[in-house]
XYZ file of C-alpha atoms in Angstrom:
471
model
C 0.000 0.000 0.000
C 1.767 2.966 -1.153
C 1.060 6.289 -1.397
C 1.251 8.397 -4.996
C 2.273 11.616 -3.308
C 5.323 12.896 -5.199
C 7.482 14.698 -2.532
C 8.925 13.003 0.399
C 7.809 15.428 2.706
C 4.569 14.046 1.439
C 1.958 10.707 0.961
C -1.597 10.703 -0.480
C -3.158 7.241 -0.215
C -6.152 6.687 -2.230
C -9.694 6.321 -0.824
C -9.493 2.979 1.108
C -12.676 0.261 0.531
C -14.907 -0.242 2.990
C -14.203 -2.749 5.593
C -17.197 -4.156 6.548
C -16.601 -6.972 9.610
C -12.629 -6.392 9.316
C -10.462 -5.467 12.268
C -9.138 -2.339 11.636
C -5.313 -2.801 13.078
C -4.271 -5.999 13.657
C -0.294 -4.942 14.106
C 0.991 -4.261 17.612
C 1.527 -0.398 16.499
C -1.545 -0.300 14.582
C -3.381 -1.218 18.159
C -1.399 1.196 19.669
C -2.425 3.952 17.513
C -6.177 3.095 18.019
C -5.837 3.284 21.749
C -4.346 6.531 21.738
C -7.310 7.488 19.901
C -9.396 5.953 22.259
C -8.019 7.171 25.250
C -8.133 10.737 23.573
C -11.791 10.965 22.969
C -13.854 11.989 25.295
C -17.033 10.754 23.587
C -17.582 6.862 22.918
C -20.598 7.449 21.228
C -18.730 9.746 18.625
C -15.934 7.028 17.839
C -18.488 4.549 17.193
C -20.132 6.715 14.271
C -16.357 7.303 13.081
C -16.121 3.543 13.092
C -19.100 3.557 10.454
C -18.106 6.243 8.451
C -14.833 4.403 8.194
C -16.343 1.268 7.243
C -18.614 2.511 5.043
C -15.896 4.191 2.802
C -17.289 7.324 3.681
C -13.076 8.356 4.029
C -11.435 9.857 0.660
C -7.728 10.152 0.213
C -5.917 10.904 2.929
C -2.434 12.347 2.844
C 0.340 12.220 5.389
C 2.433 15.029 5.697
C 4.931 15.841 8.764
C 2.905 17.294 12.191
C -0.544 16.599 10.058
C -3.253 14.077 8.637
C -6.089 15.285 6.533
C -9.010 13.542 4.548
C -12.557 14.737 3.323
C -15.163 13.026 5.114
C -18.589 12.457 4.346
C -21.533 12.331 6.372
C -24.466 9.873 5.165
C -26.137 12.621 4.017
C -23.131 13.397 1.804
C -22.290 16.764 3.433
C -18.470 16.518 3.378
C -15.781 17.605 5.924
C -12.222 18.401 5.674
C -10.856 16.520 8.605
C -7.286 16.821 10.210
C -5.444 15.537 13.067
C -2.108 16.835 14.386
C 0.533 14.913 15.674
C 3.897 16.444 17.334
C 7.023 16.446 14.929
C 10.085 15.498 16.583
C 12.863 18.629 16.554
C 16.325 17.904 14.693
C 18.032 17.279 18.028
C 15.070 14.309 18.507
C 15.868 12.462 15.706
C 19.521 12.882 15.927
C 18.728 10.519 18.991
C 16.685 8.548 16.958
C 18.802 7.627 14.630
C 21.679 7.046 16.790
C 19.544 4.376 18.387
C 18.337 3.050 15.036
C 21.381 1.995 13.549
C 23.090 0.472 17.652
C 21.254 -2.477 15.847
C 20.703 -3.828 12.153
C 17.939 -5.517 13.189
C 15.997 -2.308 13.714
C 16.776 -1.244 10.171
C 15.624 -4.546 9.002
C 12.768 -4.375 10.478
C 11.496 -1.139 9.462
C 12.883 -2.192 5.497
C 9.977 -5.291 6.415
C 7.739 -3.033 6.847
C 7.335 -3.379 10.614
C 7.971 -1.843 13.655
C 10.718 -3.039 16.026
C 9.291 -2.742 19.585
C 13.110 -2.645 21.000
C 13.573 0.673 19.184
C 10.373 2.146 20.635
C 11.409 0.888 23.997
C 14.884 2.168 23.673
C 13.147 5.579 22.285
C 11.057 5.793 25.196
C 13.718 5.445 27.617
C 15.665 7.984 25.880
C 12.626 10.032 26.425
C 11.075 10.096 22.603
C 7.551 8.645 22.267
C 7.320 7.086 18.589
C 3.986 6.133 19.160
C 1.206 8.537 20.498
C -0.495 8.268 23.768
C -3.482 9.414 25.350
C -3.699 13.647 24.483
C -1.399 13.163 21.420
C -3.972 13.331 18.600
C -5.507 16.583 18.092
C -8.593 17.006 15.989
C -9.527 19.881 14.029
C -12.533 19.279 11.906
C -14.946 21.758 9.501
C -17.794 20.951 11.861
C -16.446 22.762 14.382
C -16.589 20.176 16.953
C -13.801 20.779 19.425
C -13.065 17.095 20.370
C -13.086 13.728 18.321
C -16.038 13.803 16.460
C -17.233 11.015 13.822
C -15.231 12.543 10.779
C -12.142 13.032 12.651
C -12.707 9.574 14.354
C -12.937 7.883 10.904
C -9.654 9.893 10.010
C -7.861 7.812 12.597
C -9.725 4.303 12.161
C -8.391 4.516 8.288
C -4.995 5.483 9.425
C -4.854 2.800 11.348
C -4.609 0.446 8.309
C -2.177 2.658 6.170
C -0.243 2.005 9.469
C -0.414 -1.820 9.706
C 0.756 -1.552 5.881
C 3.810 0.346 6.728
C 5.084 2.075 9.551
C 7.269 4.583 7.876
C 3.679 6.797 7.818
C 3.943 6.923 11.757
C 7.535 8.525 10.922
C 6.606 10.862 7.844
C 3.918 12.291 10.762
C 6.715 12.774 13.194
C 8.529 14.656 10.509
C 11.014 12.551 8.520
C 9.840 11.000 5.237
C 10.911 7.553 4.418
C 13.621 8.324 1.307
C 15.242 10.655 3.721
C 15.177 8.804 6.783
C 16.937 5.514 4.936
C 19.687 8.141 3.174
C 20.566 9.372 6.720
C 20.587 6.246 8.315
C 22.600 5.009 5.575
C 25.356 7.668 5.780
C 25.263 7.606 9.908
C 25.767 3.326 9.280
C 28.742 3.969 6.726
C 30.086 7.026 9.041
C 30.255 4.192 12.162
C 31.638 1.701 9.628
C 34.703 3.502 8.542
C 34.977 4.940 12.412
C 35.806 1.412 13.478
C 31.846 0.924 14.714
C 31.674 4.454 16.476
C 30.372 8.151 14.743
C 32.297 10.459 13.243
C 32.772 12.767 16.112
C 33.389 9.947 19.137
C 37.045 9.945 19.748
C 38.843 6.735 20.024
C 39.769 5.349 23.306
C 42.763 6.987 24.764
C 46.033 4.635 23.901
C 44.545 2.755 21.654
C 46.507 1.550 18.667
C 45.294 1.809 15.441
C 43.520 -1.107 14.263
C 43.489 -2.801 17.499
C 40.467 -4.826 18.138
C 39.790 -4.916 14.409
C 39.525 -8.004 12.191
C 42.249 -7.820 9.449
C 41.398 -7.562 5.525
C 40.860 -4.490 3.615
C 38.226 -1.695 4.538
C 35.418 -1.203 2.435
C 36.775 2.117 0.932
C 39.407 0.434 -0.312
C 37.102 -2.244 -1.301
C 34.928 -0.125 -3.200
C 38.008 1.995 -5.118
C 39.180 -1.290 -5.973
C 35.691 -2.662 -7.507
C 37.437 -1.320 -11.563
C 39.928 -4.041 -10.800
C 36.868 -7.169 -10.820
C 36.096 -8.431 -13.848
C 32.059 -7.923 -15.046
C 29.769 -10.987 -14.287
C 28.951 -12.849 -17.246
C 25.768 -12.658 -18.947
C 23.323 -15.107 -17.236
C 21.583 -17.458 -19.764
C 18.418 -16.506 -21.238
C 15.566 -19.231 -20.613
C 13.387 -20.664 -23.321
C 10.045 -19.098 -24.035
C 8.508 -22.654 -23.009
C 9.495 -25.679 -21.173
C 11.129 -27.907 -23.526
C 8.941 -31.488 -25.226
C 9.590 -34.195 -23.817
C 10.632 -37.522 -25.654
C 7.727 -39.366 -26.714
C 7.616 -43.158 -25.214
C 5.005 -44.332 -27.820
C 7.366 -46.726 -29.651
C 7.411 -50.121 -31.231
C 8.872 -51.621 -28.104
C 6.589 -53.303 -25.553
C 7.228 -51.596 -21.930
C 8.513 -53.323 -19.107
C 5.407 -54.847 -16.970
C 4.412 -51.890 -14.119
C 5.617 -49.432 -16.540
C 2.764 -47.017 -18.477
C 4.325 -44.549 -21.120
C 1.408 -42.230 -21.054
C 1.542 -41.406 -17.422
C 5.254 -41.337 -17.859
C 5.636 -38.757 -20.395
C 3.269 -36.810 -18.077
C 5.604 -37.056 -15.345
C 8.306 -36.304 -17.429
C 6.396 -32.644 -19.076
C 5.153 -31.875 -15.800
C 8.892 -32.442 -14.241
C 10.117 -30.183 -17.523
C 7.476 -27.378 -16.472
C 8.921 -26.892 -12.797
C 12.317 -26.716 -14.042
C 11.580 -23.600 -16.299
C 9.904 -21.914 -13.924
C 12.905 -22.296 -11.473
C 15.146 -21.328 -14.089
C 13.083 -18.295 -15.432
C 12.677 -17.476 -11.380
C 16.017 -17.334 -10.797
C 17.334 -15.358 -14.037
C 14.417 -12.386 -13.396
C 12.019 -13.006 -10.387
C 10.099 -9.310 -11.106
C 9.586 -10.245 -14.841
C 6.884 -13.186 -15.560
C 7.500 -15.728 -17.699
C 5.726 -15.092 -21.188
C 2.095 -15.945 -20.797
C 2.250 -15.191 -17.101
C 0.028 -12.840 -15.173
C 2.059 -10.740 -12.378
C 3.732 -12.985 -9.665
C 5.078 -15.601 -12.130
C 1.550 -17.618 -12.286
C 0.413 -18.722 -15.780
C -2.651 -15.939 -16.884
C -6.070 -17.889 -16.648
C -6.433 -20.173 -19.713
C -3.107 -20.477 -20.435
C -0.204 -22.722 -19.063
C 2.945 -21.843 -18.559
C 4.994 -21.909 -21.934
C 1.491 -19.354 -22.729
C -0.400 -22.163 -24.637
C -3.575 -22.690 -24.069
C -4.812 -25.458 -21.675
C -7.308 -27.856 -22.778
C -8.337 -30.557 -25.828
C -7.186 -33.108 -23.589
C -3.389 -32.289 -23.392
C -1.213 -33.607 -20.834
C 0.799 -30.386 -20.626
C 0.406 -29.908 -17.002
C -0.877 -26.231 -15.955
C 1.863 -25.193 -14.007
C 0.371 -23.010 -11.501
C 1.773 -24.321 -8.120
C 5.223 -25.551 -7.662
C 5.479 -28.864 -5.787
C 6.187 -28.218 -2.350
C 9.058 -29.712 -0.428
C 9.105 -32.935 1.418
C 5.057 -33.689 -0.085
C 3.797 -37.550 0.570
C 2.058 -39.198 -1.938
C -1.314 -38.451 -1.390
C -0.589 -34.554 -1.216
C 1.153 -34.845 -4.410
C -1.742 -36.739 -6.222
C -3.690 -33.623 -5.178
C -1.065 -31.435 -6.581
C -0.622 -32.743 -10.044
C -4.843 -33.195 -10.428
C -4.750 -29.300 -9.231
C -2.403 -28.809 -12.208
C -4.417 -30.984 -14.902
C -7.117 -30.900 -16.888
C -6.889 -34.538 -18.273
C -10.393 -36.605 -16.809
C -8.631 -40.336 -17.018
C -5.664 -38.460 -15.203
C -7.166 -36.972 -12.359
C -9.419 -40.429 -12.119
C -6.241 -42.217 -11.907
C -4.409 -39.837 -9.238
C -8.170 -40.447 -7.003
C -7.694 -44.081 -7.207
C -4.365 -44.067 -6.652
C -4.528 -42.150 -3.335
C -7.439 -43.773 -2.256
C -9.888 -40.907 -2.674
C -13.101 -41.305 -4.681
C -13.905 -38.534 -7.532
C -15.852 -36.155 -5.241
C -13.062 -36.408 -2.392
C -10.394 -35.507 -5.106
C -12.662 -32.222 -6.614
C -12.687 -31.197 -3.012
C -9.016 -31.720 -2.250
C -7.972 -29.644 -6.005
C -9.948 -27.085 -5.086
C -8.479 -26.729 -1.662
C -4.735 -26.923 -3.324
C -6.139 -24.188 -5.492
C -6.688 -21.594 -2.470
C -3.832 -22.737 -0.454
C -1.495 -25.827 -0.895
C -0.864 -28.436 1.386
C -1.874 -26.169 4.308
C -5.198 -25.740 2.530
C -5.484 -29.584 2.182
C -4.657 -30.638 5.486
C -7.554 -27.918 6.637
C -9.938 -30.204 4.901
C -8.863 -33.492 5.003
C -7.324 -33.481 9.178
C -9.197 -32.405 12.001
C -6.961 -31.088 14.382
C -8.390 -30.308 18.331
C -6.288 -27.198 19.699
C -4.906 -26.942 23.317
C -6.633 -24.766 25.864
C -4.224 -21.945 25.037
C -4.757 -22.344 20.924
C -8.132 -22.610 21.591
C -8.643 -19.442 24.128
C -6.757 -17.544 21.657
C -9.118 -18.772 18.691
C -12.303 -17.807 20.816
C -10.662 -13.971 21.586
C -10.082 -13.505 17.415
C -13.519 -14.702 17.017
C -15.053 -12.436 19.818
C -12.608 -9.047 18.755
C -12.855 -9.733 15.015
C -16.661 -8.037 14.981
C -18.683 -5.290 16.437
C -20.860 -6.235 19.215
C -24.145 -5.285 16.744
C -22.091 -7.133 13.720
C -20.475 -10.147 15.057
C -22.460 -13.502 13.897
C -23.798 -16.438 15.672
C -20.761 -19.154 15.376
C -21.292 -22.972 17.116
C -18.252 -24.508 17.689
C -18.178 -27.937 15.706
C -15.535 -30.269 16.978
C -11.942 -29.568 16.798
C -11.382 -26.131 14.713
C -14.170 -25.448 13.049
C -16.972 -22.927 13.620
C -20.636 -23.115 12.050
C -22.221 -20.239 11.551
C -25.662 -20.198 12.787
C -28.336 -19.936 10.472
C -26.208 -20.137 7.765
C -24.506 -22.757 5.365
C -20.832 -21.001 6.106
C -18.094 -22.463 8.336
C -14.670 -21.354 9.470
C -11.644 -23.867 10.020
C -8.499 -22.691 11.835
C -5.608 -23.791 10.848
C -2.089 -25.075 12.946
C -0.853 -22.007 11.511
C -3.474 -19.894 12.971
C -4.985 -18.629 9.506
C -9.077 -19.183 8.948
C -10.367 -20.750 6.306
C -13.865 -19.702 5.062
C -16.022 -23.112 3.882
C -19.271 -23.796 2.826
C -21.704 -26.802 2.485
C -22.598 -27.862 -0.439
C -24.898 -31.109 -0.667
C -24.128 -33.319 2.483
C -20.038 -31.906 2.214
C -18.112 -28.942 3.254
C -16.303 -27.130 0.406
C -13.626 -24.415 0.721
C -14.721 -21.239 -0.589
C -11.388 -18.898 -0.553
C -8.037 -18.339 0.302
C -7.074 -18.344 4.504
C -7.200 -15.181 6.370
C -5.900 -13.781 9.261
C -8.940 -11.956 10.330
C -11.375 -14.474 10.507
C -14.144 -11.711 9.568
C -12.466 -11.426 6.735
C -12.321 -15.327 5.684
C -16.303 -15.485 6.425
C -16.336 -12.649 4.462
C -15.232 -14.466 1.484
C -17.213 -17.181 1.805
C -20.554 -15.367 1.710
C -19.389 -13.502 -1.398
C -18.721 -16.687 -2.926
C -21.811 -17.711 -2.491
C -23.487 -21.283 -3.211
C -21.666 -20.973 -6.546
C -18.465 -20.688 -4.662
C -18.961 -24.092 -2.936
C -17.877 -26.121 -5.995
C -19.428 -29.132 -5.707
């Protein structure tokens, strides 16, 4: 989630969709913002109507700018606000501290580069006496409605902020006045200033005595290094992959096969083998570019497979859409290839073969389709969780909704959750994503990818609908 601002000093994100049933934060920081809010307000009644505005969409773009936070909010009536909320910049001498502390460890620097927030670095801020995060008092509203605390548009300001923030923490910083290009230069320059300083700053003096280069590891420094680099020879030129996996050698000759041995399903084996090997090789040479006949991410675009010819006609040019995973046992991998195939007599064979019948097999490809193994073992396994897993389960379920939204769930042995009223069902996985299902006939049918937020997995499975619950 980026912003299309232009200047560092400034972000615009676009109008966020509606979030209907969604958490807003589910990040640690995120949280934390939403508190301070929270705690702010004097008026509960005020942050639940922000809480529908926000959900509603009723937010526009909202840009991030040091000190400030503004968006136009509109009412249900469609009367629209200007909303801001001010946040206190840190001064110069601030984030000199700041980034002093930021670059004592590369993990902090990591961190932020993953998009998250290092709670070490706002614990060592706080003791240094900077407050990253904003407390109770620290968001101040200014609104066109003239209200002269929180109010619903400035509310619904702060609820959409919080998910810019889960996204990407350098918005928290931009607020307290550094944007993100110029906060990685100087940390940068302050990392490369320690480095050639033997680990300290430019302007600590050595300790008193101490020989040059004692303590150090021996080899070259990286100034040298990098004058040097006109002495290394240029890489070669990596090799440029095929358009397509290449055919594989047809077995149809002349010469009976060995008993136990069946050419057809060989030369599948041997195409679909062929297939993953391409798309390792075309992976590793460019992993931003897709392969030819690829949609963005590397997978084949719909219709096609992946040398960009079109699956169907009863091929056995496996669609290569998910790579085998490591370490699979046979029965996952049955599911994987019939996942990746098209062929009826094929995907019959793979059913028999793992000891599923027909309709156990459609259920288990279209599982593999939303998720892989994990997906599979969600339908096939029915896993109980300990007391703790399963405390933690019932908190998501209870947090994950408004009091007037949250639905009627049974629990229905091990992980999974019936709604009430309903044909929709939520499976947890030992990873501690949900899985939307529904029923369809006498059977449970995934209906989407795994969430975090399980309102967001039951979500998906009522917009899929009874159309969604294969079958």
């Amino acid at each position: 989630m980026s912003g299309y601002g232009h200047e560092d000093g400034e972000r615009t994100f676009a109008a966020l969709p509606p979030a209907r049933g969604a958490a807003f934060a589910r990040t640690w920081w995120g949280l934390a913002w939403l508190k301070a809010l929270e705690d702010t307000a004097l008026d509960g009644q005020q942050l639940k109507a922000g809480r529908r505005h926000a959900r509603a969409g009723a937010v526009g773009a909202v840009s991030v700018r040091p000190g400030r936070i503004t968006a136009v909010v509109k009412d249900r009536d469609g009367t629209a606000y200007r909303s801001d909320v001010l946040v206190r910049e840190f001064s110069d001498e601030e984030w000199e501290r700041l980034l002093d502390l930021a670059v004592d460890s590369a993990g902090h620097i990591a961190a932020l580069l993953d998009r998250e927030m290092p709670p070490h670095l706002v614990e060592d801020a706080a003791a240094a006496g900077l407050d990253l995060l904003p407390g109770i008092g620290d968001l101040d509203p200014e609104c066109g409605c003239e209200a002269w605390d929180h109010c619903p548009h400035t509310s619904a300001l702060c609820y959409q902020v919080a998910r810019l923030l889960d996204e990407d923490p350098f918005v928290l910083l931009l607020m307290r006045g550094r944007g993100e290009r110029t906060l990685l230069d100087q940390l940068q320059a302050r990392s490369a200033s320690r480095a050639a300083h033997g680990g300290r700053g430019a302007d600590d003096a050595p300790d008193a005595g101490a020989a040059e280069g004692d303590g150090g590891m021996p080899g070259v420094s990286a100034e040298e290094a990098y004058a040097a680099g006109f002495l290394v020879p240029p890489l070669p030129a990596p090799p440029v992959a095929g358009d397509a996996p290449g055919r594989s050698l047809s077995l149809d000759t002349e010469t009976e096969p060995e008993p136990g041995v069946d050419p057809t399903a060989l030369e599948f084996l041997a195409t679909e083998a062929a297939g993953h090997a391409h798309r390792m090789l075309v992976e590793a040479l460019d992993a931003e570019t897709p392969a030819a006949g690829s949609s963005a991410g590397g997978a084949p675009a719909p219709g096609s497979s992946a040398g960009g010819a079109p699956v169907g006609g009863g091929s056995l040019a496996p669609k290569t859409r998910t790579a085998p995973a490591v370490s699979l046992t046979v029965a996952q991998d049955a599911v994987r290839l019939a996942a990746d195939s098209s062929v009826p007599w094929l995907t019959a064979r793979l059913a028999s073969g793992s000891g599923r019948t027909q309709t156990d097999m459609d259920l288990a490809t279209r599982a593999w389709r939303f998720g892989g193994a994990a997906a599979l073992a969600v339908l096939e396994e029915d896993w109980t969780p300990d007391t703790e897993a399963l405390a933690c389960a019932g908190t998501r379920l209870t947090e994950a909704w408004e009091d007037d939204e949250r639905p009627v769930l049974r629990r229905s042995g091990g992980a999974r959750w019936t709604v009430v009223g309903a044909e929709a069902q939520l499976r947890l996985g030992e990873d501690g994503r949900w899985w939307p299902y529904l029923k369809s006939g006498a059977r449970w049918s995934p209906a989407g990818p795994a969430d975090r937020d399980p309102a967001t997995a039951l979500a998906t499975a009522f917009a899929a609908g009874p159309t969604g619950a294969g079958g």
